[in-house]
mmCIF file of C-alpha atoms in Angstrom:
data_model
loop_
_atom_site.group_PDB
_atom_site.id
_atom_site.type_symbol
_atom_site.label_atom_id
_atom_site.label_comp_id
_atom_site.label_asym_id
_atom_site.label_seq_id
_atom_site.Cartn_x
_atom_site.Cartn_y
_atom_site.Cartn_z
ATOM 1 C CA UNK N 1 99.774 124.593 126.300
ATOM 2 C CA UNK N 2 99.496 120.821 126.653
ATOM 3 C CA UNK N 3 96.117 120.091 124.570
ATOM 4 C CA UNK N 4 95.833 116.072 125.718
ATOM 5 C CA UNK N 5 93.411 118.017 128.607
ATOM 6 C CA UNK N 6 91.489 119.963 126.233
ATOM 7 C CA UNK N 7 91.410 117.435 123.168
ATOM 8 C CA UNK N 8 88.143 114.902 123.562
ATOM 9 C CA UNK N 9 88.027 113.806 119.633
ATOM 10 C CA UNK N 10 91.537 114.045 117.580
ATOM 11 C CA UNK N 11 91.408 113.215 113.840
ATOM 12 C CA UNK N 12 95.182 112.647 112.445
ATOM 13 C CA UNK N 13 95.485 113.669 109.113
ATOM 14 C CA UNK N 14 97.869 110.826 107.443
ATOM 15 C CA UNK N 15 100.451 111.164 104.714
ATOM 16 C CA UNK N 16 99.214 111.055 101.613
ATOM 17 C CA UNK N 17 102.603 107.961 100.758
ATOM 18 C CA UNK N 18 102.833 104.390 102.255
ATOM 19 C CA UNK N 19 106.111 104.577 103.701
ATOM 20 C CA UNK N 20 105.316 108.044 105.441
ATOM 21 C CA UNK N 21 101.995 106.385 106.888
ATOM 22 C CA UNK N 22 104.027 103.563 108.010
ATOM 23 C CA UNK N 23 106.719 106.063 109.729
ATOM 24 C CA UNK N 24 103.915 107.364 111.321
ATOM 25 C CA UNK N 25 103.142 104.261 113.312
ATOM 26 C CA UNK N 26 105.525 105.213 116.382
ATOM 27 C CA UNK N 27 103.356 108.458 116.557
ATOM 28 C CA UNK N 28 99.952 106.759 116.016
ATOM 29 C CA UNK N 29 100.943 104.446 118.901
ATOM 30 C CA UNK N 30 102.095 106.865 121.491
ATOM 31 C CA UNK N 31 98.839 109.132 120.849
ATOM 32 C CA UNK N 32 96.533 105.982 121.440
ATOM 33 C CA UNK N 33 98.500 105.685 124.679
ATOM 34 C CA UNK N 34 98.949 109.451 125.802
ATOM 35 C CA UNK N 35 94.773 110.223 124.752
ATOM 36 C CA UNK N 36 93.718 107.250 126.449
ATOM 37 C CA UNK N 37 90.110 107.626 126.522
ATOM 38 C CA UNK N 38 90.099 109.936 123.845
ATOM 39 C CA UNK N 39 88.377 109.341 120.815
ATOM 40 C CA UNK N 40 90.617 109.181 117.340
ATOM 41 C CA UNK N 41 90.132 109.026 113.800
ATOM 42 C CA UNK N 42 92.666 108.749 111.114
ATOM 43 C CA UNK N 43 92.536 110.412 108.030
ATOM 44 C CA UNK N 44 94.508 109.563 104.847
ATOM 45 C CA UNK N 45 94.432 108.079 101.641
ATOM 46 C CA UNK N 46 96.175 104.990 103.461
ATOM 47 C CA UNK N 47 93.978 105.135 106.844
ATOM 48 C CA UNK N 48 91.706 102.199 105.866
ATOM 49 C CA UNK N 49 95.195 99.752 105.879
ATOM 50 C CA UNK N 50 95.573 100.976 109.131
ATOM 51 C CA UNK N 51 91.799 99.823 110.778
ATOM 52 C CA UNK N 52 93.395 96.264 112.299
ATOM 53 C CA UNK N 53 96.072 98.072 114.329
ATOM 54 C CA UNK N 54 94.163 99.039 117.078
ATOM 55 C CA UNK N 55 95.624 102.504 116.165
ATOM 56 C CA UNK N 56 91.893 104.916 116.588
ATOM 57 C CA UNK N 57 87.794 104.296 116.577
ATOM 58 C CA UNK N 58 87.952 105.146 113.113
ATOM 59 C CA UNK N 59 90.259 105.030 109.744
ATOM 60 C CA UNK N 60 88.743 107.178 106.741
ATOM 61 C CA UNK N 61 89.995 106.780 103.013
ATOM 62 C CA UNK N 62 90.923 110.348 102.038
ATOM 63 C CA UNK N 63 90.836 111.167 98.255
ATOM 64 C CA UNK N 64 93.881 111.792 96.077
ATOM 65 C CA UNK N 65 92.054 114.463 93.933
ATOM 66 C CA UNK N 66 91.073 118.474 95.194
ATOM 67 C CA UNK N 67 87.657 118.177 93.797
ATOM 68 C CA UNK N 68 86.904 114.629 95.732
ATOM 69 C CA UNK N 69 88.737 116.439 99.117
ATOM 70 C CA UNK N 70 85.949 119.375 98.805
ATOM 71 C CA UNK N 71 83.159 117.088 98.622
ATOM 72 C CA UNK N 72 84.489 115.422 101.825
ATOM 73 C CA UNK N 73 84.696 118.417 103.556
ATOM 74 C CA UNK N 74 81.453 117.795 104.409
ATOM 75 C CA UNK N 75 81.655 113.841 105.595
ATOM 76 C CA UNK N 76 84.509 115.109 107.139
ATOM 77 C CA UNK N 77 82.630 118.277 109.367
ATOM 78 C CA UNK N 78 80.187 116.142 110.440
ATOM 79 C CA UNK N 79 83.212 113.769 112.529
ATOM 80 C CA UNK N 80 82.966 117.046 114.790
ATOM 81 C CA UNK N 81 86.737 116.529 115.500
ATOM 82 C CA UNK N 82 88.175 119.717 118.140
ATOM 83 C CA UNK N 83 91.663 118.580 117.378
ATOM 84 C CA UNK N 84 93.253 117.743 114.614
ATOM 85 C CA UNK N 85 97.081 116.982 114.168
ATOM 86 C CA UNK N 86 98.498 117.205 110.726
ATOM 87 C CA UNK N 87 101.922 115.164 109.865
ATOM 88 C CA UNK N 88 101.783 116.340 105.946
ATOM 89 C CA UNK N 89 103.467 119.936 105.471
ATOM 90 C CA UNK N 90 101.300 120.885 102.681
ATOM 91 C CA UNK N 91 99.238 123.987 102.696
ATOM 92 C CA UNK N 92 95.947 121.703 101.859
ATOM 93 C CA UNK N 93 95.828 119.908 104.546
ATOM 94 C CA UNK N 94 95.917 122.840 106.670
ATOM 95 C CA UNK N 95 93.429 124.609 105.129
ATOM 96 C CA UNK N 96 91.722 121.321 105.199
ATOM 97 C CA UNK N 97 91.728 121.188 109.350
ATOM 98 C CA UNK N 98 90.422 124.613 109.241
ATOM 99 C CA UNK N 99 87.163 123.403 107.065
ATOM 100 C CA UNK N 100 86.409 120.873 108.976
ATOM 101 C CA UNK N 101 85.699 123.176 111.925
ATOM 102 C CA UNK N 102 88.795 121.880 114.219
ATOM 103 C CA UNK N 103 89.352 124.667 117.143
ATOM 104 C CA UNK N 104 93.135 123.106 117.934
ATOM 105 C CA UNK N 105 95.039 122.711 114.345
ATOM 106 C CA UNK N 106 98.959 121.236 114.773
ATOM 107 C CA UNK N 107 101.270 121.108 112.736
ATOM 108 C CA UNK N 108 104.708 122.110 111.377
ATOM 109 C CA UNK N 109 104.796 125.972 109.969
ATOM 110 C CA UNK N 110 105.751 125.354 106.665
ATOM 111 C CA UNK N 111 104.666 126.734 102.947
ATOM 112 C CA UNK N 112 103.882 129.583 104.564
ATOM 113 C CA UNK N 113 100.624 128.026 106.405
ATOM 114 C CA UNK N 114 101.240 129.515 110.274
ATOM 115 C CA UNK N 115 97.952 131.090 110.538
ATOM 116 C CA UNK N 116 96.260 128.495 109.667
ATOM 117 C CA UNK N 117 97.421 126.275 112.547
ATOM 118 C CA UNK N 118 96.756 127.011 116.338
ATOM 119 C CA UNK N 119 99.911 125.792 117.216
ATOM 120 C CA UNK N 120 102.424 126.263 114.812
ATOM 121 C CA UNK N 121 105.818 124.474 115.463
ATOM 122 C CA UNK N 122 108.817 125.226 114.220
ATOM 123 C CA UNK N 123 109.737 122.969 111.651
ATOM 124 C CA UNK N 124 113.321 120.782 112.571
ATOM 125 C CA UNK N 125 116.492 122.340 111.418
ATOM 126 C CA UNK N 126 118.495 120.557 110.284
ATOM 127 C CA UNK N 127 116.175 117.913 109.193
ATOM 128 C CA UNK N 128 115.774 114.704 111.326
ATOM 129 C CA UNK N 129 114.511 111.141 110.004
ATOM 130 C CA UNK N 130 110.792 111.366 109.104
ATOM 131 C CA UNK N 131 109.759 108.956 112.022
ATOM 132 C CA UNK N 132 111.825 111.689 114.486
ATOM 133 C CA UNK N 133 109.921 114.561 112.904
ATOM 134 C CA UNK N 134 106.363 113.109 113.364
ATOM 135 C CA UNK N 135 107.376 112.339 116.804
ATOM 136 C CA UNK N 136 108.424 115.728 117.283
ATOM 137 C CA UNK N 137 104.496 116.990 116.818
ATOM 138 C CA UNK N 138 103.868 115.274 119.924
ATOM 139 C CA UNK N 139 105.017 117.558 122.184
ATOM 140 C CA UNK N 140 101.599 119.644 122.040
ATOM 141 C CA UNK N 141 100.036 116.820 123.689
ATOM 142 C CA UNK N 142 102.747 116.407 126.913
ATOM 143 C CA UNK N 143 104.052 113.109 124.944
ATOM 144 C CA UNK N 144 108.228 111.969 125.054
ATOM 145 C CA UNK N 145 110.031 109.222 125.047
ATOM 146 C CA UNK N 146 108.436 106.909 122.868
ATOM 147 C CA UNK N 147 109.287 103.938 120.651
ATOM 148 C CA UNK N 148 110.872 105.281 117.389
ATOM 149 C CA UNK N 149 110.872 101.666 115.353
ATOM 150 C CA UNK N 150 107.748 101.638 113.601
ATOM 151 C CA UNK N 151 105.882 98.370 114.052
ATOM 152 C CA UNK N 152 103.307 96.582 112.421
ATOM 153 C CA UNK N 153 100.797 94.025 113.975
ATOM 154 C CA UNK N 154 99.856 90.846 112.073
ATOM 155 C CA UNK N 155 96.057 89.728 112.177
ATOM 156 C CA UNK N 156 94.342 86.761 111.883
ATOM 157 C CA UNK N 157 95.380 84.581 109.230
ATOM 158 C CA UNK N 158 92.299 85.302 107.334
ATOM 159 C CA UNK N 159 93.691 85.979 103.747
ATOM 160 C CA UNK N 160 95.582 83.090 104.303
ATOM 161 C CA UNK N 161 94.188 81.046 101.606
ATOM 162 C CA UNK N 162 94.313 84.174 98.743
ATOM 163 C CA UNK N 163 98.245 84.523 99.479
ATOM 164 C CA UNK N 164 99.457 81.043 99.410
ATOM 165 C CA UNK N 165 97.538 80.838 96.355
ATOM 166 C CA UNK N 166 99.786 84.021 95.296
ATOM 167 C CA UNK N 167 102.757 82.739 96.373
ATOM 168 C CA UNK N 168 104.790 80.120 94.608
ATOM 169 C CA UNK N 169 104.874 76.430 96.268
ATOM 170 C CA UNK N 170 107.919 75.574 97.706
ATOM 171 C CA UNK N 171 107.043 71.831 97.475
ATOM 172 C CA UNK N 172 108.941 69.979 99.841
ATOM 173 C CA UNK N 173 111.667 72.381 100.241
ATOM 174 C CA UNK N 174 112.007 75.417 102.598
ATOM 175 C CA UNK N 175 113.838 77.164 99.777
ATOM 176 C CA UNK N 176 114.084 80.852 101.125
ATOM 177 C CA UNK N 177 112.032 83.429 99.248
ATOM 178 C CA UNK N 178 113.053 86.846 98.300
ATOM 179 C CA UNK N 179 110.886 89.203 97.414
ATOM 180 C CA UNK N 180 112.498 92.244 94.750
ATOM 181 C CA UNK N 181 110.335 95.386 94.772
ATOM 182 C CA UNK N 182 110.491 96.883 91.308
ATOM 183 C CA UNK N 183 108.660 100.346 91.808
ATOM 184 C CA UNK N 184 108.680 103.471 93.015
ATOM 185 C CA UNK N 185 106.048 106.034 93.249
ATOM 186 C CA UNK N 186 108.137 109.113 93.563
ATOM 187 C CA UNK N 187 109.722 108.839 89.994
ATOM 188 C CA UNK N 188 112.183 106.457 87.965
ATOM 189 C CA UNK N 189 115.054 108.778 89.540
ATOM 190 C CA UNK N 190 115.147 105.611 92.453
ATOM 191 C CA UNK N 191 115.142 102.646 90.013
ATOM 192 C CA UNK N 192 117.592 100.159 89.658
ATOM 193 C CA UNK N 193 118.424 99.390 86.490
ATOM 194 C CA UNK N 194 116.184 95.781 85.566
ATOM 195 C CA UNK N 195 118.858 94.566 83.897
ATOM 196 C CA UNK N 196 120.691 94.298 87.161
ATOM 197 C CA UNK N 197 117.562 93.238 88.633
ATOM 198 C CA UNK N 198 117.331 90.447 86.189
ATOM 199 C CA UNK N 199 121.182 89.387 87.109
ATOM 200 C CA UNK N 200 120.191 89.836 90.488
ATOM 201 C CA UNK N 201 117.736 87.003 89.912
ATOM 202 C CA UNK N 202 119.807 84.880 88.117
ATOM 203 C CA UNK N 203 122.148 84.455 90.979
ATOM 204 C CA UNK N 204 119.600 83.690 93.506
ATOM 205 C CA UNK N 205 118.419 80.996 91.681
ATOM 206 C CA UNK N 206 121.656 79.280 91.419
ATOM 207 C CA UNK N 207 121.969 79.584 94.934
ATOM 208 C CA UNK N 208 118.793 77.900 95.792
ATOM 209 C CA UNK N 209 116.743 80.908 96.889
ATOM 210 C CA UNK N 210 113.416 81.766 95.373
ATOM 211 C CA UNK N 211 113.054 85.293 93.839
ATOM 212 C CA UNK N 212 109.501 86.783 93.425
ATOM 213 C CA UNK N 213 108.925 90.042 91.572
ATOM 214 C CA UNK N 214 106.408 92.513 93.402
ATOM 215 C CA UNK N 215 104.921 95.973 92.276
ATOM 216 C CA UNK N 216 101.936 97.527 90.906
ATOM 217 C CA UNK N 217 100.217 96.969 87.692
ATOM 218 C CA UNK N 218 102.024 100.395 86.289
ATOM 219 C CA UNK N 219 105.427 97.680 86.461
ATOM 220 C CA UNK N 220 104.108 95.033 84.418
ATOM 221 C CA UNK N 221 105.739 95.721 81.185
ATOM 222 C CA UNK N 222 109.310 95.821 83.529
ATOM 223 C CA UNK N 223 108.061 92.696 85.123
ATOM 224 C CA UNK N 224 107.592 90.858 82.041
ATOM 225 C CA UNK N 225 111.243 91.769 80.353
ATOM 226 C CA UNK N 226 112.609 90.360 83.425
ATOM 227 C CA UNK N 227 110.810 87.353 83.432
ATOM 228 C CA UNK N 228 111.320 86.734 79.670
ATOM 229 C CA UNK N 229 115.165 87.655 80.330
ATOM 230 C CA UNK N 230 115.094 85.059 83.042
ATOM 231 C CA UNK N 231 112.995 82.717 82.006
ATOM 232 C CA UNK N 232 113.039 79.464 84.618
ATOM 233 C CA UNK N 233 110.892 79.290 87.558
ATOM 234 C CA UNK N 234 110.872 83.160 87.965
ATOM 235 C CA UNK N 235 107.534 84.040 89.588
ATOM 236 C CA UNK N 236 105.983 87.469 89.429
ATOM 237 C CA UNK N 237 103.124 88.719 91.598
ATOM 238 C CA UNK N 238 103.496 92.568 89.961
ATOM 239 C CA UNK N 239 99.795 93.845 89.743
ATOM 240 C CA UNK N 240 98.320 90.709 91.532
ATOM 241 C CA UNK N 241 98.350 91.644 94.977
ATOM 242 C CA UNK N 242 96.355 94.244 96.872
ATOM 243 C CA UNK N 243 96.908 96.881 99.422
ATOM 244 C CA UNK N 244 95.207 94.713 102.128
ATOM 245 C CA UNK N 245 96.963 91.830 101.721
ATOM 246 C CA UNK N 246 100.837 93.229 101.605
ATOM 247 C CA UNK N 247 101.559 92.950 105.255
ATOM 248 C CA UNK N 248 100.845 89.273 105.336
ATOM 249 C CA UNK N 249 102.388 88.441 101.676
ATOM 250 C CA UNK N 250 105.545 90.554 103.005
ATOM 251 C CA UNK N 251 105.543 88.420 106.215
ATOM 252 C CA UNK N 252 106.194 85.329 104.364
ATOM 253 C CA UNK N 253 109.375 86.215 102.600
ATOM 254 C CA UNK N 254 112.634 85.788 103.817
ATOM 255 C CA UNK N 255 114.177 89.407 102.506
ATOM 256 C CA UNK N 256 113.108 92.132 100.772
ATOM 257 C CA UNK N 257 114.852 94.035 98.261
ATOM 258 C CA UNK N 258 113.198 97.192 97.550
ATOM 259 C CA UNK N 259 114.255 100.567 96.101
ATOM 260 C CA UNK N 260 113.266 103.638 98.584
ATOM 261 C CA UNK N 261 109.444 103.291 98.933
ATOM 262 C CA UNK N 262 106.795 102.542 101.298
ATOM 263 C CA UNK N 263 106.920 98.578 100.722
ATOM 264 C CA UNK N 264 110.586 98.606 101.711
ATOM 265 C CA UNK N 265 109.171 100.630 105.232
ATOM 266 C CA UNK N 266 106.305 98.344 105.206
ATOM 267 C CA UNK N 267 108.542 95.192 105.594
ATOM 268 C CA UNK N 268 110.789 96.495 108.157
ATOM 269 C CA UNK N 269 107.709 96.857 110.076
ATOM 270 C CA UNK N 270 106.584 93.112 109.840
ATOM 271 C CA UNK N 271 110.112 92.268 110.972
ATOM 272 C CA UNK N 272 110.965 90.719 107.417
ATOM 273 C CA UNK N 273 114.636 91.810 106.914
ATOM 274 C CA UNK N 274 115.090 94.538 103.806
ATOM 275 C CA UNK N 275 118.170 95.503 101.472
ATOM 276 C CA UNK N 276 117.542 99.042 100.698
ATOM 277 C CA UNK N 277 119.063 100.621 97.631
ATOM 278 C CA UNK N 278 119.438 103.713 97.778
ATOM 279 C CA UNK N 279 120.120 106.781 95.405
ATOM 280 C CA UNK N 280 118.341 110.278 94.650
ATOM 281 C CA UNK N 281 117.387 110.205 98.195
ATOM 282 C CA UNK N 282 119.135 110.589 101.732
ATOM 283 C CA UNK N 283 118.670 107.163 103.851
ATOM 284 C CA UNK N 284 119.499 109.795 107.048
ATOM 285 C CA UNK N 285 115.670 110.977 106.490
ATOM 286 C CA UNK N 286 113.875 108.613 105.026
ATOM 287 C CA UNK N 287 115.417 104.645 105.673
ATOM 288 C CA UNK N 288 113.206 101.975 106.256
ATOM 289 C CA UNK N 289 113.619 101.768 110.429
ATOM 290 C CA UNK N 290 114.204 97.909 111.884
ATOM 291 C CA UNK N 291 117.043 96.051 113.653
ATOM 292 C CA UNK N 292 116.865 93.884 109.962
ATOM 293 C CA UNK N 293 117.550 96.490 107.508
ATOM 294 C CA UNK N 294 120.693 96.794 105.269
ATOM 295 C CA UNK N 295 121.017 100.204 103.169
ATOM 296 C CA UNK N 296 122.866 100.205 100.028
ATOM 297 C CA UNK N 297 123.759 104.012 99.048
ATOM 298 C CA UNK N 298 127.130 104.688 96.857
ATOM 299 C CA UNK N 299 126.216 108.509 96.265
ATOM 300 C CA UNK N 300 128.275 110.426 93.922
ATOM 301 C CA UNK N 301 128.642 114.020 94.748
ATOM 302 C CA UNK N 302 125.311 114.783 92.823
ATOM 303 C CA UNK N 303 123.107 112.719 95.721
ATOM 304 C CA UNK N 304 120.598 113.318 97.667
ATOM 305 C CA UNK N 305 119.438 115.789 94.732
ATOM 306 C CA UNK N 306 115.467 114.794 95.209
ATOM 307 C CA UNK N 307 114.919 115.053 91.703
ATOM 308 C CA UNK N 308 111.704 112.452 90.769
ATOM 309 C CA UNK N 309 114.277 112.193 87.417
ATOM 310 C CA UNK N 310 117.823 111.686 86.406
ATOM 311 C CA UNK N 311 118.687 114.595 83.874
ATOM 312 C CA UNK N 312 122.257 112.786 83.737
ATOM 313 C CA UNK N 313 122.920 108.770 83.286
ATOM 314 C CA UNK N 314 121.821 107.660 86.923
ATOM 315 C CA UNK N 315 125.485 107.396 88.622
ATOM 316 C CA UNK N 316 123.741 106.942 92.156
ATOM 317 C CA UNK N 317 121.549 103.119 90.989
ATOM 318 C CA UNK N 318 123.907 102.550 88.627
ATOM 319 C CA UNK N 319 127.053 102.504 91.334
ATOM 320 C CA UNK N 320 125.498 99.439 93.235
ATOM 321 C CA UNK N 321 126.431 96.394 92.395
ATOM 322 C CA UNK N 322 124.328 93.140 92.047
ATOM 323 C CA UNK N 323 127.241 91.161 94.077
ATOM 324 C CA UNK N 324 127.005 93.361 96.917
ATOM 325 C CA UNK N 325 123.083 92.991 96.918
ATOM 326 C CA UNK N 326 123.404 89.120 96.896
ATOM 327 C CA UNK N 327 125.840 89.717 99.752
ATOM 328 C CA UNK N 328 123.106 91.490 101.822
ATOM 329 C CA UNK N 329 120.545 89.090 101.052
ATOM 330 C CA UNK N 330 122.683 86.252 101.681
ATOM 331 C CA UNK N 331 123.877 87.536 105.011
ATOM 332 C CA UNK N 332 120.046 88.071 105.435
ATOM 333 C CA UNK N 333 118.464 84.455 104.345
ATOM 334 C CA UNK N 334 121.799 82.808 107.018
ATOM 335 C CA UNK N 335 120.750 85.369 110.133
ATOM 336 C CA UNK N 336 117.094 84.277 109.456
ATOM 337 C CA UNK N 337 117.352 80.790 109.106
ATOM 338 C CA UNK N 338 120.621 80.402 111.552
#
């Protein structure tokens, strides 16, 4: 049954992560197209980020917490959505589509949550990169052969002003900045060691290139260790930035090195070229997409494991080298400004 005929207001419920909203984007994109005329909402605890993309009529914040999610149930009724797709595999947000009085519920049946849905698709065996399985819920709707690079649109220059002042000057020079990711919100298990990071730094300041330290407040303690380890001009914007104003403070760095997490995926999607590293986690599934991206990944025979924590001595971060990550950055900064 192809439900683009029968479908006059879809709400999309988001991932609840970053980089799986931002994998989403291909999806997003080829619904907009393929419902033309349709109205859309997106749903997630990311959806607001997404309001200048052109992506749906409406983006709605959707709480973190089970209590908060029953009192929207409500808010969320009243949207009087028929369809609703679901790219999460959770059992919530199934039951979730059901409460909010959708007739058509998609979705992947998995955790055991096939009655709930209306059209429940076989989930993708073997498994097949996150933007690949989010494309593959399309299907229900008559959509194929679509973009699979997710891409983000810069606005207006409007927070201009609030990131320069973020940003460190580079005076007269166009001394390339890197930005170095420190976090990751799935567990230490994908951390590179900040000693390395700090080394890391070192050497791109003798070679003329700017490093800048980014992550959330929750990193400040690493943040300043690396900083006092460094010492020099070492800038860090960890806990200074907000949500809104990452895609244009990602836009003006040269590279990104990030660990596996949604800023790395976030990047990618501005075009800014990224140096993945890799460990816990399988880059087949879940590596930042763009023509710009270099992934690091040495895995001993314990990786992908998936565990949010080392129980041994972290052979998978600690295998990469900071040599080969100035490499990749190097070969980066020359492509860029070549």
């Amino acid at each position: 049954m192809n439900l683009a005929s029968d479908t006059r207001h879809l709400i999309v419920r988001l991932p609840n992560w970053l980089g799986d909203t931002v994998m989403a984007l291909p999806a997003l994109r080829a619904l907009r197209s393929g419902l033309e005329g349709r109205r859309t909402t997106l749903v997630g605890p990311w959806a607001p980020l997404l309001a200048d993309q052109g992506l749906a009529e409406g983006c709605v914040a959707y709480p973190r917490r089970w209590r908060q999610r029953l009192v929207a149930v409500s808010e969320l009724r009243r949207l009087a959505g028929d369809t609703v797709l679901l790219l999460p595999n959770s059992v919530e947000s199934a039951l979730a589509a059901w409460l909010w009085g959708a007739r058509w519920i998609i979705g992947y049946a998995t955790e055991g949550r096939g009655r709930l849905l209306s059209h429940p698709l076989p989930p993708p065996a073997p498994r097949r990169h996150q933007v690949d399985e989010y494309l593959g819920l399309l299907a229900s709707f008559g959509i194929s052969d679509v973009e699979a690079t997710p891409r983000w649109i810069l606005g207006s220059d409007a927070k201009g002003e609030r990131l320069e002042a973020l940003l460190p000057s580079r005076g007269g020079s166009s001394a390339p900045r890197v930005g170095i990711h420190l976090g990751a919100a799935f567990g230490p298990s994908k951390l590179w060691p900040s000693n390395l990071i700090a080394t890391l730094c070192q050497e791109l300041g003798r070679r003329g290139l700017v490093p800048v330290l980014l992550g959330t407040p929750s990193e400040e303690a690493i943040a300043a260790a690396i900083v006092a380890s460094v010492g020099g001009e070492l800038v860090s914007l960890v806990g200074r930035d907000a949500p809104e104003l990452l895609p244009g403070l990602l836009a003006r760095l040269d590279v990104l090195v990030s660990m596996d997490t949604g800023v790395a995926h976030l990047a990618a999607a501005v075009g800014v070229p990224v140096v993945a590293l890799f460990g816990p986690t399988d880059p087949e599934l879940t590596a930042p997409r763009g023509p710009n991206t270099f992934v690091i990944w040495k895995p001993p025979p314990c990786s992908p494991c998936f565990l949010p924590e080392c129980p041994i001595e972290h052979p998978c971060m600690r295998a990469i080298g900071v040599d080969e990550v100035l490499a990749a950055v190097e070969e980066r900064v020359g492509a860029r400004r070549s």
